[in-house]
Short mmCIF file of C-alpha atoms (C1' of nucleotides) in Angstrom, two decimals:
data_model
loop_
_atom_site.label_atom_id
_atom_site.label_comp_id
_atom_site.label_asym_id
_atom_site.label_seq_id
_atom_site.Cartn_x
_atom_site.Cartn_y
_atom_site.Cartn_z
CA UNK O 7 0.06 -0.03 -0.03
CA UNK O 8 1.39 3.34 -1.08
CA UNK O 9 0.74 6.94 -0.07
CA UNK O 10 -0.78 7.52 -3.55
CA UNK O 11 -3.05 4.47 -3.32
CA UNK O 12 -4.42 5.44 0.04
CA UNK O 13 -5.11 8.95 -1.19
CA UNK O 14 -6.83 7.65 -4.22
CA UNK O 15 -9.00 5.33 -2.10
CA UNK O 16 -10.04 8.39 0.10
CA UNK O 17 -11.10 10.14 -3.06
CA UNK O 18 -13.07 7.16 -4.40
CA UNK O 19 -14.86 7.16 -1.03
CA UNK O 20 -15.62 10.67 -1.35
CA UNK O 21 -13.63 11.66 1.68
CA UNK O 22 -11.76 14.94 1.59
CA UNK O 23 -7.96 14.89 1.36
CA UNK O 24 -6.74 17.06 4.21
CA UNK O 25 -3.17 17.80 5.39
CA UNK O 26 -4.06 16.03 8.50
CA UNK O 27 -5.07 13.11 6.59
CA UNK O 28 -2.08 13.12 4.49
CA UNK O 29 0.02 13.28 7.69
CA UNK O 30 -1.65 10.37 9.34
CA UNK O 31 -1.26 8.25 6.13
CA UNK O 32 2.36 9.06 6.19
CA UNK O 33 2.87 8.06 9.67
CA UNK O 34 0.94 4.77 9.20
CA UNK O 35 3.12 4.03 6.20
CA UNK O 36 6.46 4.58 7.79
CA UNK O 37 8.58 1.73 9.17
CA UNK O 38 6.24 -1.03 8.09
CA UNK O 39 5.09 -3.37 9.28
CA UNK O 40 3.92 -0.80 11.84
CA UNK O 41 1.00 -1.17 14.42
CA UNK O 42 0.91 2.13 16.00
CA UNK O 43 -1.76 3.15 18.49
CA UNK O 44 -3.49 6.51 18.26
CA UNK O 45 -1.32 8.30 20.94
CA UNK O 46 1.76 7.14 18.99
CA UNK O 47 0.37 8.48 15.69
CA UNK O 48 -0.62 11.66 17.39
CA UNK O 49 2.79 12.12 19.02
CA UNK O 50 4.48 11.37 15.75
CA UNK O 51 2.15 13.58 13.69
CA UNK O 52 2.36 16.55 16.24
CA UNK O 53 6.00 16.65 15.73
CA UNK O 54 5.57 17.65 12.06
CA UNK O 55 2.28 19.54 12.47
CA UNK O 56 2.10 20.86 16.00
CA UNK O 57 -1.60 21.83 15.54
CA UNK O 58 -2.69 18.38 15.15
CA UNK O 59 -5.36 17.36 17.55
CA UNK O 60 -5.92 13.94 19.01
CA UNK O 61 -9.66 13.87 18.38
CA UNK O 62 -8.72 14.45 14.65
CA UNK O 63 -6.49 11.42 14.74
CA UNK O 64 -9.39 9.34 16.38
CA UNK O 65 -11.72 10.68 13.78
CA UNK O 66 -9.38 10.08 10.92
CA UNK O 67 -8.59 6.49 12.01
CA UNK O 68 -12.35 5.77 12.38
CA UNK O 69 -12.90 6.93 8.91
CA UNK O 70 -9.92 5.09 7.47
CA UNK O 71 -11.14 1.84 9.18
CA UNK O 72 -14.69 2.38 8.18
CA UNK O 73 -13.40 2.66 4.53
CA UNK O 74 -11.36 -0.48 4.84
CA UNK O 75 -8.13 1.52 4.32
CA UNK O 76 -6.85 0.23 7.57
CA UNK O 77 -7.56 -2.55 10.16
CA UNK O 78 -8.16 -1.72 13.74
CA UNK O 79 -6.86 -4.15 16.33
CA UNK O 80 -8.62 -4.07 19.58
CA UNK O 81 -7.13 -4.88 22.89
CA UNK O 82 -7.97 -4.83 26.52
CA UNK O 83 -4.77 -3.97 28.33
CA UNK O 84 -3.54 -1.67 25.70
CA UNK O 85 -4.92 1.06 23.34
CA UNK O 86 -6.16 0.03 19.88
CA UNK O 87 -3.58 -0.36 17.29
CA UNK O 88 -3.95 0.17 13.61
CA UNK O 89 -2.40 -1.56 10.60
CA UNK O 90 -2.26 -1.00 6.84
CA UNK O 91 -1.32 -4.53 6.09
CA UNK O 92 -4.57 -5.76 4.60
CA UNK O 93 -3.26 -9.05 3.21
CA UNK O 94 -4.44 -12.09 5.10
CA UNK O 95 -2.29 -12.62 7.95
CA UNK O 96 -2.24 -13.61 11.60
CA UNK O 97 -1.23 -11.05 14.27
CA UNK O 98 1.35 -12.32 16.78
CA UNK O 99 0.88 -10.07 19.85
CA UNK O 100 3.58 -10.10 22.58
CA UNK O 101 1.84 -10.01 25.83
CA UNK O 102 4.83 -8.32 27.46
CA UNK O 103 6.00 -5.52 25.31
CA UNK O 104 2.92 -5.18 23.13
CA UNK O 105 4.90 -5.90 19.89
CA UNK O 106 2.74 -7.01 17.08
CA UNK O 107 4.26 -9.24 14.40
CA UNK O 108 2.59 -10.15 11.19
CA UNK O 109 2.76 -13.80 10.15
CA UNK O 110 1.78 -14.38 6.49
CA UNK O 111 -1.00 -17.00 6.92
CA UNK O 112 -4.73 -16.57 7.35
CA UNK O 113 -4.98 -20.06 8.86
CA UNK O 114 -4.23 -21.71 12.05
CA UNK O 115 -0.66 -22.61 11.77
CA UNK O 116 1.64 -25.11 13.38
CA UNK O 117 2.85 -23.52 16.33
CA UNK O 118 6.15 -25.30 16.45
CA UNK O 119 6.88 -24.18 12.89
CA UNK O 120 5.78 -20.72 13.79
CA UNK O 121 8.11 -20.45 16.89
CA UNK O 122 10.95 -21.75 14.71
CA UNK O 123 10.37 -19.25 12.03
CA UNK O 124 9.73 -16.14 14.24
CA UNK O 125 10.89 -16.86 17.73
CA UNK O 126 7.49 -16.16 19.00
CA UNK O 127 6.06 -18.44 21.73
CA UNK O 128 2.27 -18.85 21.54
CA UNK O 129 0.43 -18.86 24.71
CA UNK O 130 -3.08 -18.29 23.69
CA UNK O 131 -4.87 -18.47 20.40
CA UNK O 132 -7.84 -16.03 19.64
CA UNK O 133 -10.14 -16.94 16.87
CA UNK O 134 -13.18 -14.90 16.49
CA UNK O 135 -15.78 -14.08 13.96
CA UNK O 136 -17.52 -10.66 13.95
CA UNK O 137 -20.82 -10.24 12.14
CA UNK O 138 -24.52 -10.30 12.84
CA UNK O 139 -26.49 -12.77 14.72
CA UNK O 140 -29.73 -14.26 13.28
CA UNK O 141 -31.90 -11.48 15.11
CA UNK O 142 -29.84 -8.48 14.15
CA UNK O 143 -29.56 -9.84 10.54
CA UNK O 144 -33.45 -9.64 10.31
CA UNK O 145 -33.45 -6.27 11.85
CA UNK O 146 -30.79 -4.92 9.60
CA UNK O 147 -33.19 -4.59 6.81
CA UNK O 148 -35.22 -2.12 8.76
CA UNK P 20 -17.82 -26.74 34.80
CA UNK P 21 -19.58 -26.85 37.95
CA UNK P 22 -19.75 -24.64 41.01
CA UNK P 23 -17.86 -27.30 43.11
CA UNK P 24 -15.17 -27.70 40.46
CA UNK P 25 -14.46 -24.13 40.33
CA UNK P 26 -14.21 -23.79 44.09
CA UNK P 27 -12.02 -26.85 44.23
CA UNK P 28 -9.65 -25.19 41.60
CA UNK P 29 -9.55 -22.07 43.65
CA UNK P 30 -8.58 -24.10 46.67
CA UNK P 31 -5.75 -25.87 44.61
CA UNK P 32 -4.52 -22.35 43.65
CA UNK P 33 -4.30 -21.34 47.09
CA UNK P 34 -7.05 -18.71 46.66
CA UNK P 35 -9.43 -18.19 49.47
CA UNK P 36 -13.10 -18.94 49.18
CA UNK P 37 -14.91 -15.93 50.07
CA UNK P 38 -18.76 -15.29 49.77
CA UNK P 39 -18.00 -12.80 46.98
CA UNK P 40 -16.14 -15.24 44.95
CA UNK P 41 -18.78 -17.96 45.51
CA UNK P 42 -21.33 -15.38 44.35
CA UNK P 43 -19.35 -14.38 41.20
CA UNK P 44 -18.93 -18.09 40.44
CA UNK P 45 -22.73 -18.53 40.79
CA UNK P 46 -23.36 -15.67 38.37
CA UNK P 47 -20.91 -16.81 35.92
CA UNK P 48 -22.30 -20.30 35.75
CA UNK P 49 -25.77 -19.33 35.29
CA UNK P 50 -27.79 -19.39 32.12
CA UNK P 51 -24.84 -20.94 30.25
CA UNK P 52 -23.45 -20.17 27.64
CA UNK P 53 -23.08 -16.86 29.28
CA UNK P 54 -20.65 -14.11 28.45
CA UNK P 55 -21.29 -11.32 30.89
CA UNK P 56 -19.37 -8.17 31.39
CA UNK P 57 -18.10 -6.84 34.71
CA UNK P 58 -21.09 -4.65 35.02
CA UNK P 59 -23.69 -7.15 34.42
CA UNK P 60 -21.93 -9.54 37.04
CA UNK P 61 -21.77 -6.65 39.38
CA UNK P 62 -25.41 -5.65 38.86
CA UNK P 63 -26.48 -9.29 39.12
CA UNK P 64 -24.38 -9.91 42.17
CA UNK P 65 -25.46 -6.80 43.91
CA UNK P 66 -29.04 -7.99 43.91
CA UNK P 67 -28.24 -10.84 46.10
CA UNK P 68 -25.37 -9.27 48.19
CA UNK P 69 -25.91 -5.51 48.27
CA UNK P 70 -22.52 -4.81 49.77
CA UNK P 71 -20.81 -6.13 46.70
CA UNK P 72 -18.17 -3.76 45.33
CA UNK P 73 -17.26 -3.30 41.56
CA UNK P 74 -13.66 -3.43 42.28
CA UNK P 75 -14.04 -6.79 44.08
CA UNK P 76 -15.70 -8.06 41.04
CA UNK P 77 -12.76 -6.76 38.77
CA UNK P 78 -10.28 -8.26 41.21
CA UNK P 79 -12.04 -11.48 41.37
CA UNK P 80 -12.32 -11.70 37.67
CA UNK P 81 -8.60 -11.05 37.31
CA UNK P 82 -7.74 -13.68 39.65
CA UNK P 83 -10.05 -16.23 38.14
CA UNK P 84 -8.67 -15.34 34.47
CA UNK P 85 -5.14 -15.51 35.86
CA UNK P 86 -5.80 -18.91 37.26
CA UNK P 87 -7.33 -20.16 34.06
CA UNK P 88 -10.83 -20.52 35.51
CA UNK P 89 -12.32 -18.25 33.16
CA UNK P 90 -11.35 -16.77 29.84
CA UNK P 91 -11.42 -12.99 29.31
CA UNK P 92 -12.79 -11.56 25.98
CA UNK P 93 -11.46 -8.29 25.21
CA UNK P 94 -13.22 -5.79 23.07
CA UNK P 95 -12.92 -2.29 21.79
CA UNK P 96 -16.41 -1.06 21.45
CA UNK P 97 -17.70 -2.87 24.57
CA UNK P 98 -16.53 -3.83 27.90
CA UNK P 99 -14.62 -6.97 28.51
CA UNK P 100 -16.74 -10.16 28.68
CA UNK P 101 -15.95 -13.35 30.48
CA UNK P 102 -16.66 -16.95 29.86
CA UNK P 103 -16.46 -20.25 31.77
CA UNK P 104 -16.54 -22.38 28.58
CA UNK P 105 -13.02 -23.56 28.47
CA UNK P 106 -13.44 -25.84 25.62
CA UNK P 107 -11.87 -25.13 22.25
CA UNK P 108 -14.56 -23.14 20.45
CA UNK P 109 -14.93 -19.99 18.29
CA UNK P 110 -16.64 -17.02 19.57
CA UNK P 111 -19.22 -15.41 17.20
CA UNK P 112 -19.58 -11.70 18.14
CA UNK P 113 -22.55 -9.79 16.94
CA UNK P 114 -21.41 -6.38 16.19
CA UNK P 115 -24.91 -5.06 16.52
CA UNK P 116 -26.19 -6.39 19.88
CA UNK P 117 -22.95 -7.71 21.33
CA UNK P 118 -24.34 -11.09 21.69
CA UNK P 119 -21.69 -13.72 21.82
CA UNK P 120 -22.32 -17.19 20.52
CA UNK P 121 -20.04 -20.28 21.02
CA UNK P 122 -19.37 -22.40 18.03
CA UNK P 123 -17.79 -25.64 18.84
CA UNK P 124 -14.73 -25.67 16.72
CA UNK P 125 -11.35 -24.40 17.36
CA UNK P 126 -10.71 -24.13 13.65
CA UNK P 127 -11.49 -21.90 10.97
CA UNK P 128 -14.82 -23.06 9.57
CA UNK P 129 -16.70 -23.00 6.39
CA UNK P 130 -18.59 -19.71 6.65
CA UNK P 131 -21.69 -20.90 4.61
CA UNK P 132 -22.00 -23.88 6.84
CA UNK P 133 -21.72 -21.81 10.01
CA UNK P 134 -24.43 -19.33 8.76
CA UNK P 135 -26.67 -22.42 8.05
CA UNK P 136 -26.24 -23.64 11.39
CA UNK P 137 -26.36 -20.65 13.44
CA UNK P 138 -27.86 -17.80 11.34
CA UNK P 139 -24.88 -15.82 12.06
CA UNK P 140 -23.36 -13.86 9.13
CA UNK P 141 -19.68 -13.44 9.36
CA UNK P 142 -18.19 -10.11 8.42
CA UNK P 143 -14.81 -10.20 9.85
CA UNK P 144 -12.56 -12.87 11.07
CA UNK P 145 -10.00 -12.25 13.68
CA UNK P 146 -7.27 -14.61 14.26
CA UNK P 147 -4.48 -13.71 16.71
CA UNK P 148 -1.85 -15.49 18.65
CA UNK P 149 -0.98 -14.12 22.03
CA UNK P 150 2.45 -15.10 23.53
CA UNK P 151 5.94 -13.71 23.89
CA UNK P 152 8.28 -12.54 21.03
CA UNK P 153 11.93 -13.55 20.84
CA UNK P 154 13.22 -10.79 22.94
CA UNK P 155 10.74 -11.00 25.81
CA UNK P 156 11.10 -14.81 25.75
CA UNK P 157 14.91 -14.35 26.45
CA UNK P 158 14.06 -11.67 29.20
CA UNK P 159 11.45 -13.65 31.00
CA UNK P 160 14.10 -15.94 32.34
CA UNK P 161 15.40 -12.99 34.42
"C1'" DA H 14 -21.20 27.87 -1.03
"C1'" DT H 15 -21.74 24.04 1.55
"C1'" DG H 16 -20.82 20.36 4.05
"C1'" DA H 17 -17.12 17.74 5.85
"C1'" DT H 18 -13.37 18.26 8.91
"C1'" DT H 19 -10.80 20.20 12.52
"C1'" DG H 20 -9.37 21.59 17.32
"C1'" DC H 21 -10.54 22.55 21.82
"C1'" DA H 22 -12.60 21.30 26.05
"C1'" DA H 23 -15.48 18.69 28.68
"C1'" DA H 24 -17.58 14.23 29.29
"C1'" DT H 25 -17.87 9.43 29.14
"C1'" DA H 26 -16.81 4.54 29.93
"C1'" DC H 27 -14.23 1.21 31.85
"C1'" DT H 28 -10.66 -0.26 34.68
"C1'" DT H 29 -7.20 0.34 38.14
"C1'" DT H 30 -5.31 1.90 42.41
"C1'" DG H 31 -4.44 3.29 47.49
"C1'" DC H 32 -5.71 2.30 51.74
"C1'" DA H 33 -8.06 0.89 56.02
"C1'" DC H 34 -10.79 -2.72 57.62
"C1'" DA H 35 -12.44 -7.44 57.56
"C1'" DC H 36 -12.27 -12.11 57.05
"C1'" DC H 37 -10.44 -16.83 55.53
"C1'" DC H 38 -7.28 -20.25 56.58
"C1'" DG T 5 -2.25 -14.10 63.74
"C1'" DG T 6 -1.12 -13.02 59.33
"C1'" DG T 7 -1.76 -12.07 54.97
"C1'" DT T 8 -5.24 -12.15 51.31
"C1'" DG T 9 -9.51 -10.09 49.97
"C1'" DT T 10 -12.88 -6.40 50.22
"C1'" DG T 11 -15.11 -1.90 49.75
"C1'" DC T 12 -14.74 2.85 49.16
"C1'" DA T 13 -13.34 6.83 46.80
"C1'" DA T 14 -10.34 8.77 43.83
"C1'" DA T 15 -7.47 8.53 39.86
"C1'" DG T 16 -6.16 6.86 35.40
"C1'" DT T 17 -6.49 5.75 30.54
"C1'" DA T 18 -8.61 5.41 26.34
"C1'" DT T 19 -11.93 7.22 23.67
"C1'" DT T 20 -16.00 10.07 22.32
"C1'" DT T 21 -18.89 14.17 22.03
"C1'" DG T 22 -20.61 19.09 21.35
"C1'" DC T 23 -19.70 22.91 19.07
"C1'" DA T 24 -17.74 26.84 16.65
"C1'" DA T 25 -14.29 27.96 13.30
"C1'" DT T 26 -12.03 26.31 9.15
"C1'" DC T 27 -11.05 24.14 4.95
"C1'" DA T 28 -11.71 21.15 0.67
"C1'" DT T 29 -14.26 20.62 -3.06
#
DNA sequence: ATGATTGCAAATACTTTGCACACCC
DNA sequence: GGGTGTGCAAAGTATTTGCAATCAT
């Protein structure tokens, strides 16, 4: 994903291209693979555009996520993280330092092999499907 | 999982059996499958033991989770939820009403089949591994 | 011109913490 | 008795909201 592609996607979706959005795109695309949280994006962005506001960061990330430009990773013990890598992959989340590593497989993998390749030791697997339950599926029409 | 089993597990782990913990266990075990949040457990518990405090609920859920008695489900847009079902399964999370349905497979499943069986329409799959990255694995010894 | 977007401040939601007291083992 | 567990209040963290001003199209 490049800067230009993302801006193009914004345009397609009818979103305005503001300096703040360009800035946030830049931060997101730096040092890939990157999984920054809102506060990091804010801090990084503020260095270059001191006027940047945290609510703008949140609003922007919402929009981007809603449009499928980025993926939001939600956690309990730490703030949400955002990623631009939209290819199917598994996120390996370090419970100690919060580091997030991309592993290029959308499927449940052999953990021994995973550890061998990445040095990551799996403690807990989390597999969840988000969507609509039967009731809400019916209501959604309305 | 029964009330007695859970209390036994507490004993094994060297945790004290207090009235509050019994109460929270009872709430957790009711109307299975159940995925209550801290606030629901608190509300339900307070009905029966008005003195119950929310911090006790949180502390208790932490301990239970730490000991592997329950599993904590973490979300962004809603509070954490807790479940006693420790068997391998997938959680189907309704993005509209927050309902959580257990699906008895630890593996990625055929989504058409899943929808047919449960009425749940999958929008987003989330597969994550939690554990320790290479660096933290080394540090952990210390 | 017009509506989307921004920035600020305040509010919210959830969770954690400090500390004194109470209770389980 | 000793230390874990509890309850209260206060603080903390992440995120959201209301609203007026500003900017992109």
